[in-house]
Coordinates of C-alpha atoms in Angstrom, one line a residue:
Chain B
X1 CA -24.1 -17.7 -24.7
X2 CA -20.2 -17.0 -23.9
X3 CA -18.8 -17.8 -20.5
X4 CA -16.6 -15.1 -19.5
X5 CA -14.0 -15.7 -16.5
X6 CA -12.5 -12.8 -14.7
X7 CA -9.5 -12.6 -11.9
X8 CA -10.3 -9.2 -10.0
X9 CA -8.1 -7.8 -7.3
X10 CA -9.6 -5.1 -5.2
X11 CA -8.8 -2.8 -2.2
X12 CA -11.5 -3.2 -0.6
X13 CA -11.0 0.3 2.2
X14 CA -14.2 1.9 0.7
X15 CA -16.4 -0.9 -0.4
X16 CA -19.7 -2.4 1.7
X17 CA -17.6 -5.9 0.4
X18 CA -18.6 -7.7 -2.3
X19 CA -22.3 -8.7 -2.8
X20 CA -24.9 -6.3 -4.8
X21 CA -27.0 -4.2 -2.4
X22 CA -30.2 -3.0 -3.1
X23 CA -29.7 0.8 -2.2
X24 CA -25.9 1.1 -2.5
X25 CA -23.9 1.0 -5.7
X26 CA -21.2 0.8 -3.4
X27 CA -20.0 -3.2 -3.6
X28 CA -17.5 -4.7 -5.7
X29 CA -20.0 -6.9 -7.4
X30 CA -22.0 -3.6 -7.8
X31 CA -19.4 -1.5 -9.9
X32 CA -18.1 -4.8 -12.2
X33 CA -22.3 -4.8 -12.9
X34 CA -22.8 -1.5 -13.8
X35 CA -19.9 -1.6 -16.0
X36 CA -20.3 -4.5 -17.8
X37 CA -24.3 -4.0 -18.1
X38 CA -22.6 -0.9 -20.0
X39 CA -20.6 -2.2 -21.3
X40 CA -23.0 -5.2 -23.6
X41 CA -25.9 -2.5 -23.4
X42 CA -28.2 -5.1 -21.6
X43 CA -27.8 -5.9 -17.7
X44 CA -25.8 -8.2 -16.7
X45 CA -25.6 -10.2 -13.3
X46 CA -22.1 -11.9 -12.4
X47 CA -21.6 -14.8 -10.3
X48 CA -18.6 -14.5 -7.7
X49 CA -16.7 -17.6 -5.9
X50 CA -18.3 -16.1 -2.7
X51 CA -18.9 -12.5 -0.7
X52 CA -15.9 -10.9 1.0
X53 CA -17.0 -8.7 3.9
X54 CA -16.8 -5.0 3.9
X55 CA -13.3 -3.5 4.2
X56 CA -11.7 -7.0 3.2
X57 CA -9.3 -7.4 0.0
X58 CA -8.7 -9.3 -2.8
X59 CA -5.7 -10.6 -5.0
X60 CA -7.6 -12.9 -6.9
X61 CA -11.2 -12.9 -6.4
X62 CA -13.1 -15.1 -9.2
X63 CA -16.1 -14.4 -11.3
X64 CA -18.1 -15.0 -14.4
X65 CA -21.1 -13.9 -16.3
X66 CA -22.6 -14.8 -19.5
X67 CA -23.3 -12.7 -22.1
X68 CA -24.0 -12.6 -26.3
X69 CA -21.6 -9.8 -27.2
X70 CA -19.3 -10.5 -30.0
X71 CA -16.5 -8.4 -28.1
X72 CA -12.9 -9.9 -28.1
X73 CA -11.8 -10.8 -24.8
X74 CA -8.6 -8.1 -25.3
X75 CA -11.5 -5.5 -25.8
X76 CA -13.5 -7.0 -22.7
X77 CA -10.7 -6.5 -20.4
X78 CA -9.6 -3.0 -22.0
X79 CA -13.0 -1.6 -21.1
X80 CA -13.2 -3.3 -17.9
X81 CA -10.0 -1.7 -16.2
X82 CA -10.9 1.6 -18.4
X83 CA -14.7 2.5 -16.9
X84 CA -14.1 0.5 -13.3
X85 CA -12.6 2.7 -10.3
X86 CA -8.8 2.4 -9.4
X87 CA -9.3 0.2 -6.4
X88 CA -10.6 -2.4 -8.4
X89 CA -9.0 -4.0 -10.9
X90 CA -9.2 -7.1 -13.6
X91 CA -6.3 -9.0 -13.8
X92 CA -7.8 -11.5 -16.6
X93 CA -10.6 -12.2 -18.5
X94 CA -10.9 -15.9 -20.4
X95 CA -13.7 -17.6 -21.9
X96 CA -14.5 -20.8 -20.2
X97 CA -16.9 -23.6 -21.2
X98 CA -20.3 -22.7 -20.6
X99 CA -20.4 -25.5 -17.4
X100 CA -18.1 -23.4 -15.4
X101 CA -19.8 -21.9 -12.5
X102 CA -17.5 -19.3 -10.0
X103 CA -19.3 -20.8 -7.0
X104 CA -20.3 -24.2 -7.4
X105 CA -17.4 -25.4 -9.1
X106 CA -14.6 -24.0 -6.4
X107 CA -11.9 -26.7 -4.8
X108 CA -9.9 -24.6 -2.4
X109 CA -9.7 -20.5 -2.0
X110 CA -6.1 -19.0 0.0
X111 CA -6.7 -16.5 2.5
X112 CA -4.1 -13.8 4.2
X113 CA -4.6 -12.2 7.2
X114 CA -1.5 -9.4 8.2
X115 CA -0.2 -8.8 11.5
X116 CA 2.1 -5.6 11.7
X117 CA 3.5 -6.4 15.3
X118 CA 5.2 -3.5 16.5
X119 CA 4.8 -0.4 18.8
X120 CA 5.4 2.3 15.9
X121 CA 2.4 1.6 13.3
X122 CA 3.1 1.7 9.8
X123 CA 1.6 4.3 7.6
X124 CA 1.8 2.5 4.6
X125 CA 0.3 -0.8 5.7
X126 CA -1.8 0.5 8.0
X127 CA -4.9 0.4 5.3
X128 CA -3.7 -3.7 4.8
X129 CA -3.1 -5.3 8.1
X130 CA -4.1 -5.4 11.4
X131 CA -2.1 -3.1 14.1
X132 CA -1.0 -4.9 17.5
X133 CA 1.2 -3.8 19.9
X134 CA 2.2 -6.5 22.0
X135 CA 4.4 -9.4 21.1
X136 CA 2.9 -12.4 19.5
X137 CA 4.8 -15.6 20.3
X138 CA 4.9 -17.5 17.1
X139 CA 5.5 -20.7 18.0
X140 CA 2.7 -21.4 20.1
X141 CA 0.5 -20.1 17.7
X142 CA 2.2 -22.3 14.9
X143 CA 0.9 -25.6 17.8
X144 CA -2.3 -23.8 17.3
X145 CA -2.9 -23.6 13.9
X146 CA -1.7 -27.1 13.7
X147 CA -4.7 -28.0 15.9
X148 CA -7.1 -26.1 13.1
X149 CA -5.6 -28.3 10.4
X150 CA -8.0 -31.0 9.2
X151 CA -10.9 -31.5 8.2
X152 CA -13.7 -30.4 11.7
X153 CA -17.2 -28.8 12.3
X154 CA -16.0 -25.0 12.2
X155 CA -19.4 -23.4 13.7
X156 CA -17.7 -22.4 16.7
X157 CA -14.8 -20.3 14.5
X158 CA -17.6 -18.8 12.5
X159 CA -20.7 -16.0 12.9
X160 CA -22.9 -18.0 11.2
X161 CA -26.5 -18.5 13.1
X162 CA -28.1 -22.0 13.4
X163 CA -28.0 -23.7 10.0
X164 CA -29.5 -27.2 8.4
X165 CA -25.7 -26.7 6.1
X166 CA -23.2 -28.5 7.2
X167 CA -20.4 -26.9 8.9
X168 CA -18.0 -29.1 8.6
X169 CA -15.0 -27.6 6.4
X170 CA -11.2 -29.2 5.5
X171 CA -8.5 -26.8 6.3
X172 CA -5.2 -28.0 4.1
X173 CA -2.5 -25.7 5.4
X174 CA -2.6 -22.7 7.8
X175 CA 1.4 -20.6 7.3
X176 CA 3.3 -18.4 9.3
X177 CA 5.4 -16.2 8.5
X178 CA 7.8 -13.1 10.0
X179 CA 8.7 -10.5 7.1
X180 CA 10.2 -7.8 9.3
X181 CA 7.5 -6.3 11.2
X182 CA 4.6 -8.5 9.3
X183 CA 3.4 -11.1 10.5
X184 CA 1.7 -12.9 7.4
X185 CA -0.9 -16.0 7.7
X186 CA -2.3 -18.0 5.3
X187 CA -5.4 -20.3 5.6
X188 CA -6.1 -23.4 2.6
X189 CA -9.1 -24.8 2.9
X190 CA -11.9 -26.1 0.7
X191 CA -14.4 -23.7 2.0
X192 CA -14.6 -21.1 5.3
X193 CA -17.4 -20.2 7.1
X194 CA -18.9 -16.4 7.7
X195 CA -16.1 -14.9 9.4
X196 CA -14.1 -18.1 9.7
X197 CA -10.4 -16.6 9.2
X198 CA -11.3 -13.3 11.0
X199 CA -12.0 -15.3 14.1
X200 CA -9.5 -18.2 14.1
X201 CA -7.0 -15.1 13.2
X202 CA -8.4 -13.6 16.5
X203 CA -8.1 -16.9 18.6
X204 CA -4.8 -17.6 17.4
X205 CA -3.9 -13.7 18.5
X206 CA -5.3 -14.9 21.9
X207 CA -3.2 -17.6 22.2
X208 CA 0.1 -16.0 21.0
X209 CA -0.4 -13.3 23.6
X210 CA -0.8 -16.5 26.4
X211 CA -4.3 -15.6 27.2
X212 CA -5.5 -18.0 26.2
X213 CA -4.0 -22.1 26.2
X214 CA -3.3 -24.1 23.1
X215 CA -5.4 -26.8 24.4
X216 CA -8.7 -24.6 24.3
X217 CA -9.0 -24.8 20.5
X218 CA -10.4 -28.7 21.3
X219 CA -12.4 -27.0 23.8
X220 CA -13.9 -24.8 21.1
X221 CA -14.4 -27.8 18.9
X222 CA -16.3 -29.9 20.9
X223 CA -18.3 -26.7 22.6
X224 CA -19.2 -25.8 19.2
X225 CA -19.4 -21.9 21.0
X226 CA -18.3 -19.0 19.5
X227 CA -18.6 -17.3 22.3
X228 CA -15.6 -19.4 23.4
X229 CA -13.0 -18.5 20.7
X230 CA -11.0 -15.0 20.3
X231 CA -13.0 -11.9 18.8
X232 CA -13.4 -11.2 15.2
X233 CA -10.2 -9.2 13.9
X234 CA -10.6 -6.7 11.6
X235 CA -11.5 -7.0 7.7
X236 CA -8.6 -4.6 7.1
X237 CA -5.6 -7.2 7.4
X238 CA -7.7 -10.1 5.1
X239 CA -7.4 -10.5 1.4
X240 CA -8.5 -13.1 -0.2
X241 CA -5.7 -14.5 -2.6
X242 CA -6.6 -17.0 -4.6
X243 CA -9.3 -19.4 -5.5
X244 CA -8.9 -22.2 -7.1
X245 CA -11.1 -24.9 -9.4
Chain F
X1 CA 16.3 24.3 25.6
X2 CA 16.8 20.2 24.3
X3 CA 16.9 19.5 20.9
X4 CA 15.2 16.9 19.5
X5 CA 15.0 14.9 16.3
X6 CA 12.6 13.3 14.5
X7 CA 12.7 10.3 11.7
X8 CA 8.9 10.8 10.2
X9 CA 7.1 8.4 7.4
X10 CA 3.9 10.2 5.8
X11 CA 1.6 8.6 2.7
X12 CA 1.5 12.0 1.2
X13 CA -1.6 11.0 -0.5
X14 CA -4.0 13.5 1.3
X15 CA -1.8 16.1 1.9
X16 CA -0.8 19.6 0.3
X17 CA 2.6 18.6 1.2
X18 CA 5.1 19.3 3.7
X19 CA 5.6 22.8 4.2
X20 CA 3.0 24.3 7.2
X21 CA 0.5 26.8 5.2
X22 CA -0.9 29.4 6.3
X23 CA -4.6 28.7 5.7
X24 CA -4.2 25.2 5.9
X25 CA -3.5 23.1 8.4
X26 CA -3.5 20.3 6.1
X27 CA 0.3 19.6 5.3
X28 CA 2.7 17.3 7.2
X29 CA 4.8 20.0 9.1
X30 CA 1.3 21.5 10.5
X31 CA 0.1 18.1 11.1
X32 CA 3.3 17.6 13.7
X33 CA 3.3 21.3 15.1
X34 CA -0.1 20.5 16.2
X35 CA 0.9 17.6 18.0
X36 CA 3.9 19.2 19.3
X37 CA 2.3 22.3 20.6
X38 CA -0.7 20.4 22.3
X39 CA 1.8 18.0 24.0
X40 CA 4.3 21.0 25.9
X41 CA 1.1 23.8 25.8
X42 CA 3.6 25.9 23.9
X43 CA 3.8 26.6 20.4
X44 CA 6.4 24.7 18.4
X45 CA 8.3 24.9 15.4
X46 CA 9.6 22.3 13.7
X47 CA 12.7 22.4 10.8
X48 CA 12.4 19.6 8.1
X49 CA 15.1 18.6 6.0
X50 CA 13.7 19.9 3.1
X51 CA 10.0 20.8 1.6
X52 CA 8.6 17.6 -0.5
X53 CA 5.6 18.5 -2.7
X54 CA 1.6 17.6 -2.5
X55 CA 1.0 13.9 -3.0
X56 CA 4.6 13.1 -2.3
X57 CA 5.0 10.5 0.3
X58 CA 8.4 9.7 3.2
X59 CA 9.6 7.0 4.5
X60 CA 12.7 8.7 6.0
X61 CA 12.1 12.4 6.4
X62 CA 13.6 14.2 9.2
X63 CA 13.1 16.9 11.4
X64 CA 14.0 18.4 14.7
X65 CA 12.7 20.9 17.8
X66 CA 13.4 22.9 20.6
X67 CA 11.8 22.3 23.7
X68 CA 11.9 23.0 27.5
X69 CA 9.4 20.1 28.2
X70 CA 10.9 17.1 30.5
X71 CA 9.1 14.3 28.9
X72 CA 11.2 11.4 27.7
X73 CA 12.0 10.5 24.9
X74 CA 9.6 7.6 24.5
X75 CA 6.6 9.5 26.1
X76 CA 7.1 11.7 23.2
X77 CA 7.3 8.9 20.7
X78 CA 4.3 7.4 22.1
X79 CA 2.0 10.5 22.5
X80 CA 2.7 11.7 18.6
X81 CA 1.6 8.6 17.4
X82 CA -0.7 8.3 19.2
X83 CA -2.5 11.9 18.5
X84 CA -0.7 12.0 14.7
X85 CA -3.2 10.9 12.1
X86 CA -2.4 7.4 11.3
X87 CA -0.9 8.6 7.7
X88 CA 1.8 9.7 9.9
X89 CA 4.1 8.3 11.6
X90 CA 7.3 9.0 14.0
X91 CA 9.6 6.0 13.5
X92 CA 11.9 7.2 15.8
X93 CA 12.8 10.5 18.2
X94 CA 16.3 11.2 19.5
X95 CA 18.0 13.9 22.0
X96 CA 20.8 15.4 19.9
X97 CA 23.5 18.3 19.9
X98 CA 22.1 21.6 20.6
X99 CA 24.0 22.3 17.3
X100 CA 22.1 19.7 15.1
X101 CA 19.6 21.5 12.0
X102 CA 17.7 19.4 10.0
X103 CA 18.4 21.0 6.9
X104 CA 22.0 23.4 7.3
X105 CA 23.4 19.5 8.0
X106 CA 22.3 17.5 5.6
X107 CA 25.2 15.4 3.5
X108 CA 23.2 13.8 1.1
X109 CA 19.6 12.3 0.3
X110 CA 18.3 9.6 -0.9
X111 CA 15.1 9.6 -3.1
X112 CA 12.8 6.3 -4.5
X113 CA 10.1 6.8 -7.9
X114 CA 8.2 4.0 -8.4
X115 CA 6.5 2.9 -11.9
X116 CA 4.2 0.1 -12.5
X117 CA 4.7 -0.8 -15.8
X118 CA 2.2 -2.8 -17.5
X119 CA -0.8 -2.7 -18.9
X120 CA -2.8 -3.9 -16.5
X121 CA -3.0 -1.4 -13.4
X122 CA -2.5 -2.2 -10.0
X123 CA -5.3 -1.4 -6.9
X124 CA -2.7 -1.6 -4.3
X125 CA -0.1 0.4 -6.1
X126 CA -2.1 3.0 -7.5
X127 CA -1.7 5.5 -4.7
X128 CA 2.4 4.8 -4.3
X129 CA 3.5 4.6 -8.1
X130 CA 3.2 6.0 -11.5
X131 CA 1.2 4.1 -13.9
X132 CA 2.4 3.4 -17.8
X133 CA 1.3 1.5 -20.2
X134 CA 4.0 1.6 -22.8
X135 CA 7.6 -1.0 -22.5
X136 CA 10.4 1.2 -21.2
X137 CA 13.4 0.2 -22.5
X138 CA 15.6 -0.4 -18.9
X139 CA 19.0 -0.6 -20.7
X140 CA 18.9 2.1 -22.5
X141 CA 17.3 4.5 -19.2
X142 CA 20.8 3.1 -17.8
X143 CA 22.7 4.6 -20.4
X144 CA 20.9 7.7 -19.6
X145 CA 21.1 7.4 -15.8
X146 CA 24.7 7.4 -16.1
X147 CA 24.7 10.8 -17.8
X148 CA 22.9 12.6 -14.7
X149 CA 25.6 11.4 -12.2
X150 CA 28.1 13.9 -10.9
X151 CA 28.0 17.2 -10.5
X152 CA 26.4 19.6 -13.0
X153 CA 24.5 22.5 -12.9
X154 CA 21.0 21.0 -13.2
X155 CA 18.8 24.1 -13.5
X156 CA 17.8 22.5 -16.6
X157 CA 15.9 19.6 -14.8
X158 CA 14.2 21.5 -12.5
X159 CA 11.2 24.4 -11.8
X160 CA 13.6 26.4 -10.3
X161 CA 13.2 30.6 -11.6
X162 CA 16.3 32.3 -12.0
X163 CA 18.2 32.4 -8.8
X164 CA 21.2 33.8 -7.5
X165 CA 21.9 30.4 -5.4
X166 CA 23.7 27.8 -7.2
X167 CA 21.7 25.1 -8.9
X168 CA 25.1 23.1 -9.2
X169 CA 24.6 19.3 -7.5
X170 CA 26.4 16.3 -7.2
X171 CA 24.2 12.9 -8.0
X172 CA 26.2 10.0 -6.3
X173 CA 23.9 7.6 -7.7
X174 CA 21.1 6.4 -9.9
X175 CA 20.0 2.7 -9.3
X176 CA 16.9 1.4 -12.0
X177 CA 15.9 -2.2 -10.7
X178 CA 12.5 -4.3 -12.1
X179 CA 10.8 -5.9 -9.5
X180 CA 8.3 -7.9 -10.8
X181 CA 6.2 -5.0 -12.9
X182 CA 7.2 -2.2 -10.8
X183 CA 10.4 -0.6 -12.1
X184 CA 12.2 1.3 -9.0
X185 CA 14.5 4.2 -9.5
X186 CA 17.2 5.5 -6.8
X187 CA 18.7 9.0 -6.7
X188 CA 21.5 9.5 -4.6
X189 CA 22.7 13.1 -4.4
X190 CA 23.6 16.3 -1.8
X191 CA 20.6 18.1 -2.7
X192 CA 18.1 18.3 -5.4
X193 CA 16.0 21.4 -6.9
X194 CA 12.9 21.7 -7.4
X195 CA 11.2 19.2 -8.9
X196 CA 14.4 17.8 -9.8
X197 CA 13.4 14.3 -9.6
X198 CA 10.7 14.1 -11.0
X199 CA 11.5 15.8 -14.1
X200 CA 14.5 13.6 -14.5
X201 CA 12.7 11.0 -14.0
X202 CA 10.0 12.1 -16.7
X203 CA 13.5 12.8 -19.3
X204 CA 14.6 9.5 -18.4
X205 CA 10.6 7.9 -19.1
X206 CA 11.1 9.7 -22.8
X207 CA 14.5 8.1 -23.3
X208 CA 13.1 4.8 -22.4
X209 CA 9.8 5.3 -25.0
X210 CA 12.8 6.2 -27.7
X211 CA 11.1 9.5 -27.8
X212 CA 14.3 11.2 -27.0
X213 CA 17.9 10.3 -27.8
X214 CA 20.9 9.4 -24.8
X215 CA 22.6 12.0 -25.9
X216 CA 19.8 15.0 -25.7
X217 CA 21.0 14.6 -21.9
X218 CA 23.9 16.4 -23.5
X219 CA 21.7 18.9 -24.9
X220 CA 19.4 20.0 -21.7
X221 CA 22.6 20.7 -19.6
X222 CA 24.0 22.8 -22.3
X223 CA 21.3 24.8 -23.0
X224 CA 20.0 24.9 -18.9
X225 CA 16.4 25.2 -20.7
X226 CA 13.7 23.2 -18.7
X227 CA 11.3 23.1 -21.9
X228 CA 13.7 20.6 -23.4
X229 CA 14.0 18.5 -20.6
X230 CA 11.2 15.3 -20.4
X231 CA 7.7 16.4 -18.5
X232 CA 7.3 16.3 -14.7
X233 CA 5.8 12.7 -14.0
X234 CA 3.3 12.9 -11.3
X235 CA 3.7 12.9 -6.9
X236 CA 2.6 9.7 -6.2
X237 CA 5.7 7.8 -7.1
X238 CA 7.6 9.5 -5.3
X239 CA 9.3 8.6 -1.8
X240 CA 11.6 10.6 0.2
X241 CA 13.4 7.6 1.1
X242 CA 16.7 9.0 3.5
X243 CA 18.4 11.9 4.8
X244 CA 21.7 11.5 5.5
X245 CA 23.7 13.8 8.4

């Protein structure tokens, strides 16, 4: 059997996320199915480097599936962008050895989470980022993130229920960065935790708006309580941007 | 009676366009008149620089209004965008002359059409840019470019039916930049018919796929016949960028 590789960017406005649902067509994993069972004439299942959550985005989601058809890979990814809706797109397709797994075999995955931090909203971006009013002061969250950095138990920054899995996840780098109006995050890390960025993103927020102290992120750490870090921000201003192996 | 001015960005996407309809209350000019009307409980007109077409988006248009009401200026501001659907947006409101009209003052504008060129589309771009495949040749687009600037009668790039008004205009400008593989296009003029961007834009796209010769330029302002000139590419790329006064 062929291993197939694909790099899929997606806006993900009008998508349930990313994982197959029974009764709706409408996931990302869903369409790439239906077009590639198609596509080979026999159904195929595709294995993704991990689930992005309703309304989130993707530069460079990864994938693969296996498959007998003697198509070239030009062909494959002709067909691909051809039958699959506009808002989802394959940016490559590559054979791979047939060890290569999208999940299992993932080092690190790049997130980015966009602030536009202004009192006139954007109606270009307003589909990709996250709209807040009040003024975020970047330095104190840049002591924050510094304080995420490492390598820690992450249940309390996460929505996930009580677990026998470890928790415990190595963030590399967290950025951040002003482009006019945007404010643009980025989150490293060998692997994150349901809802990981969307809630660090919304504790960070708490602390850049000084309602929160610096010093509570240890608090959160050793609390291990969710209920202690900032809310959940919005799948809008996340896309996940690269994943690599 | 105050006169006030409006700086208004719109993703056209959804929208018949800018002129208020009468059975529709779904262009850009009703969208505000709504607003405006609810917020001083008196019907209000608004005058717009200038129409732009269904699908066409703004970043710069402008408009202005009468009104009696005593609200300031940033009580306006804040309750349009608030009540405005988010697709539009009032980046900024001013009290000017009593003498100021939107579109008797207007000294030049400035227009943006976006292509993504490659063969691989984009999901994010779809919606704000033309999509083709096929290598355009940039150079030689300059060549052409170079031909449309100054003043000629350009009845033969536009939709325009035989009018008594001149259909003379002066093109300050045409800038073609590549930005990774989006190619941007600037027009720089004191007015522009109908449709005139776009259908120079879809001559230019014809000269680049050496479908058409420089010099055929030549040929469509000499015979003022629209069938000669290049087809009229499509809404989405195209941004109403500034109005200059």
């Amino acid at each position: 059997m062929r291993n197939i590789r694909l790099i899929i960017e997606y806006d993900g406005s009008r998508y349930s996320g990313w994982q197959r649902l029974k009764n709706s067509s409408e996931t990302i994993q869903g369409k790439l199915e239906n077009v590639l069972s198609e596509m080979v004439a026999t159904p195929i299942e595709i294995i993704g480097s991990g689930r992005t959550d309703a309304g989130v985005h993707a530069r460079g989601q990864v994938a693969n599936f296996h498959t007998k058809s003697p198509m070239s890979i030009r062909e494959i990814h002709k067909y691909m962008n051809h039958y699959l809706p506009q808002d989802i797109v394959v940016k490559e397709v590559k054979e791979v050895s047939e060890r290569f797994h999208s999940r299992y075999n993932v080092k690190s995955k790049r997130y980015v989470y966009y602030i536009w931090n202004h009192w006139i909203p954007s109606a270009f971006q307003r589909k990709y980022s996250y709209h807040l009013v009040e003024k975020l002061d970047i330095g104190i969250m840049k002591e924050a993130a510094a304080k995420l950095v490492g390598t820690h138990d992450f249940i309390g920054f996460s929505s996930v229920k009580k677990t026998n899995k470890s928790t415990t996840r190595h963030i590399e780098e967290i950025t951040i960065n002003k482009e006019g109006n945007m404010l643009v995050f980025t989150f490293t890390g060998d692997g994150f935790l349901y809802n990981m960025v969307r809630i660090m993103m919304g504790t960070l927020v708490k602390i850049g708006l000084k309602q929160m102290d610096v010093s509570y992120i240890d608090e959160i750490f050793e609390s291990k309580t969710r209920a202690n870090a900032g809310e959940t921000l919005p799948p809008q201003g996340l896309f996940l941007e690269e994943v690599y192996y």
